[in-house]
Coordinates of C-alpha atoms in Angstrom, one line a residue:
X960 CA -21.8 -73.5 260.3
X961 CA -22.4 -73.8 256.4
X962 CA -19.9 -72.7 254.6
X963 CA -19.5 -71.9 251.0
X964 CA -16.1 -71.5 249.2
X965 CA -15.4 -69.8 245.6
X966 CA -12.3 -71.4 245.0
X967 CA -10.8 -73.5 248.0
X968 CA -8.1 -74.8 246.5
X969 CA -5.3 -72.1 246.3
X970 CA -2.9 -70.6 248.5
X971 CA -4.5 -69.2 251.4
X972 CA -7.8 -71.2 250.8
X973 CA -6.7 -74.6 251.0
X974 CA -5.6 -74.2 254.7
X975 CA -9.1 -72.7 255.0
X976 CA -10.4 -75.3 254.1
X977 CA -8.8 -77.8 255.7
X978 CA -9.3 -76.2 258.9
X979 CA -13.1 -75.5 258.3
X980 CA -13.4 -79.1 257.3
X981 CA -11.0 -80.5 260.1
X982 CA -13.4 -78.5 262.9
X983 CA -16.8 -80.3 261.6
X984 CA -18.2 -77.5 259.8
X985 CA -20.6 -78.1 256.9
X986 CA -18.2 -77.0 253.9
X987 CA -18.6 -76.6 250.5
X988 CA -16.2 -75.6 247.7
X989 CA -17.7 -74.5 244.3
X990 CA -14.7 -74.5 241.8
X991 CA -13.6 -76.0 238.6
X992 CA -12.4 -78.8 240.1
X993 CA -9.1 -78.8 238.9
X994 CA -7.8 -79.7 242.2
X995 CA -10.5 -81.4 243.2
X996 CA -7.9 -84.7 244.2
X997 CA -6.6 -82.4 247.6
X998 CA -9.7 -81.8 249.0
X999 CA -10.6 -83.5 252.5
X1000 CA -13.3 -86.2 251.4
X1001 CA -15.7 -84.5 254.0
X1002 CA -16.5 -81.4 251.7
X1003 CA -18.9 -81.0 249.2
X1004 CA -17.5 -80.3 246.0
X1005 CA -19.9 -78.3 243.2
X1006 CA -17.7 -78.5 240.1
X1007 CA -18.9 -75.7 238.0
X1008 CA -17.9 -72.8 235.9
X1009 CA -19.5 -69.4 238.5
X1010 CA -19.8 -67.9 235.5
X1011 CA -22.3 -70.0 234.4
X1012 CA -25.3 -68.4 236.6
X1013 CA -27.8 -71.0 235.6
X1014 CA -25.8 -73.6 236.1
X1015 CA -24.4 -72.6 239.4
X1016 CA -28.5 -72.0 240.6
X1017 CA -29.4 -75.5 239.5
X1018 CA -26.8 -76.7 241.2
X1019 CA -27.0 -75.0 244.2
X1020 CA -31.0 -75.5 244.2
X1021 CA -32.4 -73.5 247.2
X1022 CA -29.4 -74.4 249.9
X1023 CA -28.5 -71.1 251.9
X1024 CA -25.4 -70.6 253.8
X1025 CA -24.0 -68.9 256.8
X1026 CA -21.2 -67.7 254.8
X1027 CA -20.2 -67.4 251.6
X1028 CA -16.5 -67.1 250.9
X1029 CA -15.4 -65.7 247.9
X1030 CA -11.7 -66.5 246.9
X1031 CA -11.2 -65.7 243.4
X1032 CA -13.2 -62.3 242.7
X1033 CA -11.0 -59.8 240.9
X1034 CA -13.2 -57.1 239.0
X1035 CA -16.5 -55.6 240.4
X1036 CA -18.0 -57.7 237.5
X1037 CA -17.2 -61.0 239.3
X1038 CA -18.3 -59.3 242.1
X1039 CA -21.6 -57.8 240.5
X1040 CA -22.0 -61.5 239.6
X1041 CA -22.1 -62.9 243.2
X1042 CA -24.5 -60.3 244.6
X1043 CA -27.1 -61.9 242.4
X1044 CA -26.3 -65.4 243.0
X1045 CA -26.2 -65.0 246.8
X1046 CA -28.3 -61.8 247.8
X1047 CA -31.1 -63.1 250.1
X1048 CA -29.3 -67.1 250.6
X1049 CA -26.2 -65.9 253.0
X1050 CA -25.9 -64.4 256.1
X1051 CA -22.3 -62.6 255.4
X1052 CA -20.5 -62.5 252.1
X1053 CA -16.7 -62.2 252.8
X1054 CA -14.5 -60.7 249.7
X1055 CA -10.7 -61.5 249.5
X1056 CA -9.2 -58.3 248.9
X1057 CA -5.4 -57.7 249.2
X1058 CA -3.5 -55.2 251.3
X1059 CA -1.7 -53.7 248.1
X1060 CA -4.5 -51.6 247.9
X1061 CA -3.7 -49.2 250.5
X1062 CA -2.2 -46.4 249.7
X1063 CA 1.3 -46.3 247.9
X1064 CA 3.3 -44.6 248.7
X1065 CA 1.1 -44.5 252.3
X1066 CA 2.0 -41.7 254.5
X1067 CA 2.4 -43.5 257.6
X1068 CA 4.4 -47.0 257.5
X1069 CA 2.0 -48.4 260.0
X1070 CA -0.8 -49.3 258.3
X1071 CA -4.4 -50.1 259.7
X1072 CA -7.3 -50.9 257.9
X1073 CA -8.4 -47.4 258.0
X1074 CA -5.5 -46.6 255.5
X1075 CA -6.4 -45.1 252.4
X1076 CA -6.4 -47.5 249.9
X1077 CA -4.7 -46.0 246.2
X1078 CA -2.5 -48.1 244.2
X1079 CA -1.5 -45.6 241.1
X1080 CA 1.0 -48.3 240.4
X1081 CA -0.9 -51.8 239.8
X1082 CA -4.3 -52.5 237.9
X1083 CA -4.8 -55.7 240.1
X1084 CA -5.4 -52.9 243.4
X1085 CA -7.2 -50.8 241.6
X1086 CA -9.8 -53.9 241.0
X1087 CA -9.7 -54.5 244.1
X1088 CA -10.6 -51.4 245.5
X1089 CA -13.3 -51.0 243.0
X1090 CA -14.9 -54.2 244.0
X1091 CA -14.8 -53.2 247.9
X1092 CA -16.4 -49.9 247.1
X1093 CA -19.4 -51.7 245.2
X1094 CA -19.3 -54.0 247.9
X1095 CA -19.5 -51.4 250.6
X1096 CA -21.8 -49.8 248.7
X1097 CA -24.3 -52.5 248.7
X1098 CA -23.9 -52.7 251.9
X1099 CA -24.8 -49.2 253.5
X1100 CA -27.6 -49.2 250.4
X1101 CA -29.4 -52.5 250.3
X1102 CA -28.1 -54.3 253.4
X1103 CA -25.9 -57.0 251.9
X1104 CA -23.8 -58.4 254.5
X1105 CA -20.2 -58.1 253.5
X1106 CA -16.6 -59.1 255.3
X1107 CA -13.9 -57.4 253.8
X1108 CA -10.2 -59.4 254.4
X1109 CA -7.1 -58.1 253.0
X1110 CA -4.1 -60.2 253.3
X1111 CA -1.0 -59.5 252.3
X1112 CA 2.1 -61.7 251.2
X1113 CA 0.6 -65.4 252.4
X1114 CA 2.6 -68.2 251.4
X1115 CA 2.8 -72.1 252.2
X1116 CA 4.8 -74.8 251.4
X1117 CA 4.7 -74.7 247.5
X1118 CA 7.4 -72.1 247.2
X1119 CA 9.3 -69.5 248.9
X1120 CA 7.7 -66.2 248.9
X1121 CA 11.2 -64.0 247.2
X1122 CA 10.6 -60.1 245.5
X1123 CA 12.1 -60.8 242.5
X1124 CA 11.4 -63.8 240.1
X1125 CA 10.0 -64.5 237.0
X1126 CA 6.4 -65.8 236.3
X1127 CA 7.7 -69.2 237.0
X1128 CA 7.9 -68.7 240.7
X1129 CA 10.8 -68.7 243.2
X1130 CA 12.6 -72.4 242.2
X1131 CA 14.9 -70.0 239.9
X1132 CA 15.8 -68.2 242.2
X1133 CA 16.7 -70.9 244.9
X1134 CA 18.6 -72.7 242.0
X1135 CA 21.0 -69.8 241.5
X1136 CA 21.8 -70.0 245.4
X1137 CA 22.3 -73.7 245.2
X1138 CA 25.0 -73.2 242.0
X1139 CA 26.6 -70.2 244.1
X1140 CA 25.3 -67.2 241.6
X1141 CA 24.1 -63.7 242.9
X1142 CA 20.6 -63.3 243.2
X1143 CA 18.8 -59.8 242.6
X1144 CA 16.9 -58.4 245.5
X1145 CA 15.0 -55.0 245.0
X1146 CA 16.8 -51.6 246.4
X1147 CA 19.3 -52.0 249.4
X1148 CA 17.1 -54.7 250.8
X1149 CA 16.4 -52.9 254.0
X1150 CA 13.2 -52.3 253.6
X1151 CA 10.7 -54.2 255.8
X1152 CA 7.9 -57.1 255.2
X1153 CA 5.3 -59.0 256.7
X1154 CA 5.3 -62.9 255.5
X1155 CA 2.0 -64.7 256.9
X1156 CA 1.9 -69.0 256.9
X1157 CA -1.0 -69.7 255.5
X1158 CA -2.0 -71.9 258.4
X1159 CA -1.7 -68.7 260.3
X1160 CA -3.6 -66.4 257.7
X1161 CA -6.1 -69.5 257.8
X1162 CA -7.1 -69.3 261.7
X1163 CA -7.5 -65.6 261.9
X1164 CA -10.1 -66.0 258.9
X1165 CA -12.3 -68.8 260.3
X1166 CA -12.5 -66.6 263.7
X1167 CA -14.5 -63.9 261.3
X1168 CA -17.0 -66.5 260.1
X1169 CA -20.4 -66.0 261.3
X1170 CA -18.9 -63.3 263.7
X1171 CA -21.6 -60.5 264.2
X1172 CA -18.6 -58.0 264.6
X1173 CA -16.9 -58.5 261.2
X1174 CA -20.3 -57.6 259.1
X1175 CA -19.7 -54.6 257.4
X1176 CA -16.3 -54.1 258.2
X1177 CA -12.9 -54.6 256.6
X1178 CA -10.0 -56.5 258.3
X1179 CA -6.5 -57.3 257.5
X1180 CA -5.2 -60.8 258.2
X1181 CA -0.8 -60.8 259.0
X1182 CA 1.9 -62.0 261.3
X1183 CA 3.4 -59.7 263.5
X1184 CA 7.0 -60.4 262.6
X1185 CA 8.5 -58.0 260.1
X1186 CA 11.6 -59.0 258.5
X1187 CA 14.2 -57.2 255.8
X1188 CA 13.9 -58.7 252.4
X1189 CA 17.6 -59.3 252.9
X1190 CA 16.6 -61.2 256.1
X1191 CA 14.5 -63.1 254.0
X1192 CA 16.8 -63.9 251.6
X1193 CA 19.4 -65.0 254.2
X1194 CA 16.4 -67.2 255.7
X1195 CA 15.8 -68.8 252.5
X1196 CA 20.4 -69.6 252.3
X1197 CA 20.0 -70.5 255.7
X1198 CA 17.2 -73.1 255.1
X1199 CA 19.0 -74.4 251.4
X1200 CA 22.5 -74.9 253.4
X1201 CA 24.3 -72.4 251.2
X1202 CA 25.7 -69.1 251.0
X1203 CA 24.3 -66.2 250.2
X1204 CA 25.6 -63.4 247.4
X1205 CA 22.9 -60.8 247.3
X1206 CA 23.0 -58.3 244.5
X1207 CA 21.1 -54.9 245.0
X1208 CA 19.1 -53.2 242.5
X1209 CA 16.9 -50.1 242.3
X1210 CA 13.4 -51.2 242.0
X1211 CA 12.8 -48.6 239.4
X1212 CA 16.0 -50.2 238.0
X1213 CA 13.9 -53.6 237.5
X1214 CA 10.6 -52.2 236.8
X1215 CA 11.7 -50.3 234.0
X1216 CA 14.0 -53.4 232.5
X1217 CA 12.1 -56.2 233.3
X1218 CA 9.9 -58.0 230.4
X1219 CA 6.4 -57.4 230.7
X1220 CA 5.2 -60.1 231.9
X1221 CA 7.6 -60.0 235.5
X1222 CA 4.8 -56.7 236.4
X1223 CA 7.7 -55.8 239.0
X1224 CA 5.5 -52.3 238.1
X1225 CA 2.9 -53.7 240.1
X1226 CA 4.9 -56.1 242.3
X1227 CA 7.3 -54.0 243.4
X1228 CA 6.6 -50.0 243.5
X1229 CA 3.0 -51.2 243.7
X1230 CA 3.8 -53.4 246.9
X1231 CA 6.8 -55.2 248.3
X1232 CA 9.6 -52.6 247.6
X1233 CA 7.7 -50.2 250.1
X1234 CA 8.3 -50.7 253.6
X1235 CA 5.1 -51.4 255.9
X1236 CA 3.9 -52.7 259.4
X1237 CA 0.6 -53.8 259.4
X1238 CA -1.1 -53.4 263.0
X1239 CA -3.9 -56.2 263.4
X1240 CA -5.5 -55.2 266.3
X1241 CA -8.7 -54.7 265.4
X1242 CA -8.6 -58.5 264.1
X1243 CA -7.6 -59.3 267.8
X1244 CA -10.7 -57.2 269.2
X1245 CA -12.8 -59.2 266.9
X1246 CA -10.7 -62.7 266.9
X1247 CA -9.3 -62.9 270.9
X1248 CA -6.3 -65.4 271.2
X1249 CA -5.3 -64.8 267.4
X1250 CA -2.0 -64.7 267.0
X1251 CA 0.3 -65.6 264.0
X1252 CA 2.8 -68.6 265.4
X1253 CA 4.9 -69.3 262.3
X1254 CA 8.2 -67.6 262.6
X1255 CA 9.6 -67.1 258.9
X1256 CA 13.0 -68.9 259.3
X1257 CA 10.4 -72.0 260.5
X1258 CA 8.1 -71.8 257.5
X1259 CA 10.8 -71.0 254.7
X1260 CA 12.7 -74.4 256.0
X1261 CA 9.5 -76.3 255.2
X1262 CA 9.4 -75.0 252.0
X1263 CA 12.4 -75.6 250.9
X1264 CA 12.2 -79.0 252.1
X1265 CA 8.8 -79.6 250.4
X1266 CA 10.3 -78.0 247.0
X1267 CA 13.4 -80.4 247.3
X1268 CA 11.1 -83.4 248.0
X1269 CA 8.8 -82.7 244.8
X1270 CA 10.7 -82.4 241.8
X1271 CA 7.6 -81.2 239.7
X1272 CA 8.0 -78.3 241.4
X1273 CA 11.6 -76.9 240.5
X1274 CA 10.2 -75.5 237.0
X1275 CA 13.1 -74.0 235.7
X1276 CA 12.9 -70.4 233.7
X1277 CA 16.4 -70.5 231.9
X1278 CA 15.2 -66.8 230.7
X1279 CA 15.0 -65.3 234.2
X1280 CA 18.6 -66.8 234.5
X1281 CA 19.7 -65.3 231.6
X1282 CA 17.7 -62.0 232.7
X1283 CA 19.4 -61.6 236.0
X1284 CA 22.8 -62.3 234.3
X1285 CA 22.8 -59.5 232.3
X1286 CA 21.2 -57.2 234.8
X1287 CA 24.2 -58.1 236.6
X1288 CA 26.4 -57.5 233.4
X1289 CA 25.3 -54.6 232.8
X1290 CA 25.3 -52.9 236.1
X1291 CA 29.1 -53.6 236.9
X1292 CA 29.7 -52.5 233.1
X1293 CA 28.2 -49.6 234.0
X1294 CA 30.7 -48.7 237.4
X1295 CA 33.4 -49.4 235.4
X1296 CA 32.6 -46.9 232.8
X1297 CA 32.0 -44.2 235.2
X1298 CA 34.9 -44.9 237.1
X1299 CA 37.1 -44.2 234.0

């Protein structure tokens, strides 16, 4: 197949495309370029801004695609955007959505893509949702062959996918275990999660390219395996070789705290401090043999081992440090006063 990719480069796309261009597929990645150094030397690369309509045309010239892959669209206006650069020049458009949409809090914890999707929590689903509605819209109205995926927490071997950090990712975090201080984790920690490898997530995707069954449908892409988030954090010990000292916190504790830029608004009530199990059968009808194979406690280990073997990537955030301290502080000032 032809393949287009906006983006190709990030979290879940990269093992897209290396598995797209691994199989012998005609791939191309229109992107910036910024990462243009990790990109198999058997994909076309069209550096561009997408923004830049003209530029992306004259680029693109009159090449069509089978699919068109769109990995970075976050408001219907970047969505508005592709509809006129690919109507008529693709035969399926497939929009990265994100499983934070559904409904929150959802009435049933199992969720299926025929949830409702409401997110009164986090502006970042409430794009989302907007851009699937003018997507389906387009759909039932002029024809334009959409694939809707929602994935939910994907991560690979760049860092260790933790509830509660700061915008400088999870190293933070895995440095307090290493110097032996409690970490925060969001209520009790009992609440369950879905982790997907992005090898996994990757697999499931390229089984809905050019399938007839996934136009005009939405799917959601996940492991099976649910885990605590204090499993995960044990995981994560497990993996570094330490112990682990957990310390609990309400989530509207942290989201009512937390500097501005942590969102744990959006992060948390809006998605990982609820408890869900996502049910990907209708994947499996559409994608037989899928099946998620990355076990958590497998993929954590090779991310801590990739973080420990690139020391560009243990950026430090000595203000999350100091944050959780006096969360901490605070907290156990707080029982002592109302023990008196």
């Amino acid at each position: 197949m032809k393949i287009l990719i906006i983006g190709g480069t990030g979290t879940i796309s990269s093992a897209i495309t290396r598995l797209l261009a691994a199989s012998g597929h005609d791939l191309w990645l229109l992107n910036r370029g910024t990462r243009k150094d990790e990109v198999p030397t058997n994909v076309k690369q069209v550096i561009v801004d997408i923004d830049n309509e003209d530029e992306v045309l004259r680029q693109l010239g009159d090449e069509q695609f089978d699919s068109v892959c769109e990995f970075i669209g976050f408001v219907p206006e970047q969505v508005e955007r592709d509809i006129r650069l690919f109507r008529g020049r693709t035969r399926q458009y497939v929009y990265i959505s994100s499983a934070s949409a559904y409904a929150k809090p959802a009435r049933n914890h199992v969720i299926t893509e025929g949830t409702a999707l409401a997110n009164p929590y986090w502006q970042y689903s409430r794009n989302k949702i907007a851009c699937e509605e003018l997507l389906m819209r387009e759909y039932r109205e002029q024809g334009f062959p959409v694939t809707i995926v929602r994935p939910s927490h994907t991560y690979c071997e760049r860092g260790v996918p933790l509830s509660v950090h700061g915008p400088k990712g999870s190293w933070p975090v895995l440095k307090r275990m290493m110097e032996g201080k409690p970490v925060l984790v969001h209520g009790d920690g009992s609440s369950l999660w879905t982790l997907t490898w992005n090898e996994d997530f990757a697999r499931g995707f390229v089984g809905l390219l050019g399938n007839p069954k996934a136009i005009g449908e939405a799917f959601q892409i996940m492991s099976d395996e649910q885990l605590t988030w204090n499993q995960v954090y044990e995981c994560t010990a497990q993996a570094l070789g330490v112990p682990l000292r957990l310390y609990h916190v309400s989530s509207d504790f942290l989201a009512a705290v937390a500097p501005d830029d942590y969102d744990f608004t959006g992060n948390l009530l809006g998605d990982k401090a609820v408890t869900v199990v996502f049910d990907c059968t209708k994947l499996k009808r559409a994608v037989p043999g899928f099946q998620a194979t990355t076990r958590f406690d497998e993929g954590v280990r090779r991310c801590v081992a990739y973080l420990l073997a690139h020391p560009e990537l243990q950026v430090e955030d000595p203000e999350f440090d100091a944050w959780c301290d006096k969360v901490i502080e605070t907290l156990e000032t707080a029982k002592k006063q109302l023990k008196e």
